[in-house]
Amino acid sequence: MIGILVVCHSAKAAKGIAEIASQMAGEKVKVVGVGGNEEGGIGTSTADIYAVLSELLNECEGVVVIPDLGSAVLSTKAALEFLTDEQKSKVIIADAPVLEGAMMAAVEASTGSPKEKVMQVAESAHLLKKLVN
């Protein structure tokens, strides 16, 4: 199973996006959201990201991380530095819109796809059109 980690600056946004993605994918995929700083405000916490990544890696054969903004990427990369080389090899960061990417990644992961394919599908969410002329 491939896990999906949503990293947002807001804990509420992270949990909400993870909830939507989980509902789309069903029980075949573990989707977790982490966000906010250590004081509960807006921001990201390297320690929290590391803790959730560690949990996911205990349950999943790989993890696709979908961050919302630039510093979420930086915090995720910092968290990766605390993992073993073997654990790091099981994690990939997607350059995808956070909501659409997480939803599409979760659905793709539910089909049994490897993390590289899950990341590719998440990143293809950039191409989605919400309005048709």
PDB file of C-alpha atoms in Angstrom:
ATOM      1  CA  MET A   1       0.000   0.000   0.000  1.00  0.00           C
ATOM      2  CA  ILE A   2       1.169   3.512  -0.819  1.00  0.00           C
ATOM      3  CA  GLY A   3       0.420   6.147   1.819  1.00  0.00           C
ATOM      4  CA  ILE A   4      -0.388   9.765   1.077  1.00  0.00           C
ATOM      5  CA  LEU A   5       0.842  12.555   3.347  1.00  0.00           C
ATOM      6  CA  VAL A   6      -0.764  15.973   2.912  1.00  0.00           C
ATOM      7  CA  VAL A   7       1.389  18.761   4.382  1.00  0.00           C
ATOM      8  CA  CYS A   8      -0.334  22.136   4.804  1.00  0.00           C
ATOM      9  CA  HIS A   9       0.284  25.306   6.726  1.00  0.00           C
ATOM     10  CA  SER A  10      -3.096  24.829   8.390  1.00  0.00           C
ATOM     11  CA  ALA A  11      -3.838  21.726  10.457  1.00  0.00           C
ATOM     12  CA  LYS A  12      -7.529  22.056   9.622  1.00  0.00           C
ATOM     13  CA  ALA A  13      -6.830  22.255   5.886  1.00  0.00           C
ATOM     14  CA  ALA A  14      -4.479  19.256   6.038  1.00  0.00           C
ATOM     15  CA  LYS A  15      -7.006  17.119   7.881  1.00  0.00           C
ATOM     16  CA  GLY A  16      -9.877  18.214   5.621  1.00  0.00           C
ATOM     17  CA  ILE A  17      -7.978  17.483   2.425  1.00  0.00           C
ATOM     18  CA  ALA A  18      -6.888  14.118   3.810  1.00  0.00           C
ATOM     19  CA  GLU A  19     -10.518  13.357   4.694  1.00  0.00           C
ATOM     20  CA  ILE A  20     -11.723  14.111   1.148  1.00  0.00           C
ATOM     21  CA  ALA A  21      -8.934  12.035  -0.413  1.00  0.00           C
ATOM     22  CA  SER A  22      -9.618   9.156   1.986  1.00  0.00           C
ATOM     23  CA  GLN A  23     -13.300   9.118   1.081  1.00  0.00           C
ATOM     24  CA  MET A  24     -12.419   8.947  -2.610  1.00  0.00           C
ATOM     25  CA  ALA A  25      -9.941   6.084  -2.174  1.00  0.00           C
ATOM     26  CA  GLY A  26     -11.633   3.996   0.475  1.00  0.00           C
ATOM     27  CA  GLU A  27      -9.828   1.848   3.013  1.00  0.00           C
ATOM     28  CA  LYS A  28      -7.144   0.658   0.590  1.00  0.00           C
ATOM     29  CA  VAL A  29      -5.062   3.800   1.105  1.00  0.00           C
ATOM     30  CA  LYS A  30      -3.800   5.490   4.243  1.00  0.00           C
ATOM     31  CA  VAL A  31      -4.129   9.275   3.798  1.00  0.00           C
ATOM     32  CA  VAL A  32      -2.919  11.522   6.611  1.00  0.00           C
ATOM     33  CA  GLY A  33      -2.795  15.282   6.906  1.00  0.00           C
ATOM     34  CA  VAL A  34      -0.311  17.225   9.003  1.00  0.00           C
ATOM     35  CA  GLY A  35      -0.090  20.963   9.358  1.00  0.00           C
ATOM     36  CA  GLY A  36       0.363  23.944  11.578  1.00  0.00           C
ATOM     37  CA  ASN A  37       3.318  24.877  13.725  1.00  0.00           C
ATOM     38  CA  GLU A  38       4.210  23.579  17.193  1.00  0.00           C
ATOM     39  CA  GLU A  39       2.087  26.284  18.851  1.00  0.00           C
ATOM     40  CA  GLY A  40      -1.001  25.362  16.820  1.00  0.00           C
ATOM     41  CA  GLY A  41      -0.769  28.337  14.492  1.00  0.00           C
ATOM     42  CA  ILE A  42      -0.227  28.617  10.774  1.00  0.00           C
ATOM     43  CA  GLY A  43       3.034  27.057   9.613  1.00  0.00           C
ATOM     44  CA  THR A  44       4.704  23.683   9.306  1.00  0.00           C
ATOM     45  CA  SER A  45       6.573  21.550  11.805  1.00  0.00           C
ATOM     46  CA  THR A  46       9.491  19.395  10.714  1.00  0.00           C
ATOM     47  CA  ALA A  47       9.065  17.308  13.885  1.00  0.00           C
ATOM     48  CA  ASP A  48       5.368  16.660  13.183  1.00  0.00           C
ATOM     49  CA  ILE A  49       6.065  15.780   9.553  1.00  0.00           C
ATOM     50  CA  TYR A  50       8.818  13.394  10.633  1.00  0.00           C
ATOM     51  CA  ALA A  51       6.539  11.716  13.188  1.00  0.00           C
ATOM     52  CA  VAL A  52       3.738  11.152  10.674  1.00  0.00           C
ATOM     53  CA  LEU A  53       6.167   9.991   7.968  1.00  0.00           C
ATOM     54  CA  SER A  54       7.632   7.461  10.400  1.00  0.00           C
ATOM     55  CA  GLU A  55       4.166   6.116  11.206  1.00  0.00           C
ATOM     56  CA  LEU A  56       3.221   5.858   7.543  1.00  0.00           C
ATOM     57  CA  LEU A  57       6.474   4.091   6.687  1.00  0.00           C
ATOM     58  CA  ASN A  58       5.698   1.487   9.356  1.00  0.00           C
ATOM     59  CA  GLU A  59       2.394   0.732   7.628  1.00  0.00           C
ATOM     60  CA  CYS A  60       3.083   1.414   3.955  1.00  0.00           C
ATOM     61  CA  GLU A  61       5.607   0.295   1.356  1.00  0.00           C
ATOM     62  CA  GLY A  62       5.957   3.873   0.149  1.00  0.00           C
ATOM     63  CA  VAL A  63       4.687   7.404   0.788  1.00  0.00           C
ATOM     64  CA  VAL A  64       3.811  10.235  -1.569  1.00  0.00           C
ATOM     65  CA  VAL A  65       3.960  13.640   0.120  1.00  0.00           C
ATOM     66  CA  ILE A  66       1.801  16.442  -1.270  1.00  0.00           C
ATOM     67  CA  PRO A  67       2.731  19.830   0.224  1.00  0.00           C
ATOM     68  CA  ASP A  68       0.747  23.047  -0.158  1.00  0.00           C
ATOM     69  CA  LEU A  69       3.402  25.783  -0.393  1.00  0.00           C
ATOM     70  CA  GLY A  70       7.174  26.229  -0.601  1.00  0.00           C
ATOM     71  CA  SER A  71       8.034  26.108   3.088  1.00  0.00           C
ATOM     72  CA  ALA A  72       5.993  22.922   3.450  1.00  0.00           C
ATOM     73  CA  VAL A  73       8.409  21.431   0.913  1.00  0.00           C
ATOM     74  CA  LEU A  74      11.381  22.720   2.904  1.00  0.00           C
ATOM     75  CA  SER A  75       9.994  21.303   6.162  1.00  0.00           C
ATOM     76  CA  THR A  76       9.323  17.964   4.471  1.00  0.00           C
ATOM     77  CA  LYS A  77      12.860  17.838   3.083  1.00  0.00           C
ATOM     78  CA  ALA A  78      14.197  18.646   6.556  1.00  0.00           C
ATOM     79  CA  ALA A  79      12.101  15.804   8.027  1.00  0.00           C
ATOM     80  CA  LEU A  80      13.518  13.405   5.436  1.00  0.00           C
ATOM     81  CA  GLU A  81      16.998  14.070   6.796  1.00  0.00           C
ATOM     82  CA  PHE A  82      16.029  12.279  10.013  1.00  0.00           C
ATOM     83  CA  LEU A  83      15.034   9.104   8.148  1.00  0.00           C
ATOM     84  CA  THR A  84      17.357   6.252   7.301  1.00  0.00           C
ATOM     85  CA  ASP A  85      18.506   5.933   3.698  1.00  0.00           C
ATOM     86  CA  GLU A  86      16.167   2.964   3.263  1.00  0.00           C
ATOM     87  CA  GLN A  87      13.214   4.981   4.577  1.00  0.00           C
ATOM     88  CA  LYS A  88      14.114   7.976   2.376  1.00  0.00           C
ATOM     89  CA  SER A  89      14.049   5.741  -0.690  1.00  0.00           C
ATOM     90  CA  LYS A  90      10.396   4.995   0.046  1.00  0.00           C
ATOM     91  CA  VAL A  91       9.299   8.662   0.106  1.00  0.00           C
ATOM     92  CA  ILE A  92       8.636  10.920  -2.857  1.00  0.00           C
ATOM     93  CA  ILE A  93       7.422  14.534  -2.902  1.00  0.00           C
ATOM     94  CA  ALA A  94       4.878  15.481  -5.560  1.00  0.00           C
ATOM     95  CA  ASP A  95       4.741  18.908  -7.189  1.00  0.00           C
ATOM     96  CA  ALA A  96       0.958  18.910  -7.322  1.00  0.00           C
ATOM     97  CA  PRO A  97      -1.977  21.101  -6.345  1.00  0.00           C
ATOM     98  CA  VAL A  98      -2.692  19.969  -2.825  1.00  0.00           C
ATOM     99  CA  LEU A  99      -6.427  19.153  -2.937  1.00  0.00           C
ATOM    100  CA  GLU A 100      -6.768  17.839  -6.471  1.00  0.00           C
ATOM    101  CA  GLY A 101      -3.375  16.142  -6.299  1.00  0.00           C
ATOM    102  CA  ALA A 102      -4.135  14.403  -3.016  1.00  0.00           C
ATOM    103  CA  MET A 103      -7.501  13.197  -4.260  1.00  0.00           C
ATOM    104  CA  MET A 104      -6.119  11.873  -7.543  1.00  0.00           C
ATOM    105  CA  ALA A 105      -3.097  10.326  -5.809  1.00  0.00           C
ATOM    106  CA  ALA A 106      -5.292   8.512  -3.319  1.00  0.00           C
ATOM    107  CA  VAL A 107      -7.518   7.095  -6.040  1.00  0.00           C
ATOM    108  CA  GLU A 108      -4.472   5.968  -8.050  1.00  0.00           C
ATOM    109  CA  ALA A 109      -2.885   4.432  -4.953  1.00  0.00           C
ATOM    110  CA  SER A 110      -6.084   2.500  -4.313  1.00  0.00           C
ATOM    111  CA  THR A 111      -5.508   0.630  -7.597  1.00  0.00           C
ATOM    112  CA  GLY A 112      -2.184  -0.713  -6.292  1.00  0.00           C
ATOM    113  CA  SER A 113       0.077   1.541  -8.337  1.00  0.00           C
ATOM    114  CA  PRO A 114       3.673   2.152  -7.213  1.00  0.00           C
ATOM    115  CA  LYS A 115       4.644   5.472  -5.633  1.00  0.00           C
ATOM    116  CA  GLU A 116       6.182   6.814  -8.848  1.00  0.00           C
ATOM    117  CA  LYS A 117       2.891   6.372 -10.726  1.00  0.00           C
ATOM    118  CA  VAL A 118       0.924   7.816  -7.805  1.00  0.00           C
ATOM    119  CA  MET A 119       3.184  10.880  -7.862  1.00  0.00           C
ATOM    120  CA  GLN A 120       2.807  11.229 -11.642  1.00  0.00           C
ATOM    121  CA  VAL A 121      -0.981  11.137 -11.389  1.00  0.00           C
ATOM    122  CA  ALA A 122      -0.941  13.674  -8.538  1.00  0.00           C
ATOM    123  CA  GLU A 123       1.224  16.004 -10.604  1.00  0.00           C
ATOM    124  CA  SER A 124      -1.102  15.660 -13.599  1.00  0.00           C
ATOM    125  CA  ALA A 125      -3.736  17.459 -11.511  1.00  0.00           C
ATOM    126  CA  HIS A 126      -2.093  20.682 -12.744  1.00  0.00           C
ATOM    127  CA  LEU A 127      -3.900  20.014 -16.026  1.00  0.00           C
ATOM    128  CA  LEU A 128      -7.417  19.812 -14.612  1.00  0.00           C
ATOM    129  CA  LYS A 129      -9.906  22.348 -15.890  1.00  0.00           C
ATOM    130  CA  LYS A 130     -12.661  23.393 -13.504  1.00  0.00           C
ATOM    131  CA  LEU A 131     -14.577  25.454 -16.039  1.00  0.00           C
ATOM    132  CA  VAL A 132     -15.301  24.481 -19.620  1.00  0.00           C
ATOM    133  CA  ASN A 133     -15.977  27.268 -22.113  1.00  0.00           C
TER     134      ASN A 133
END
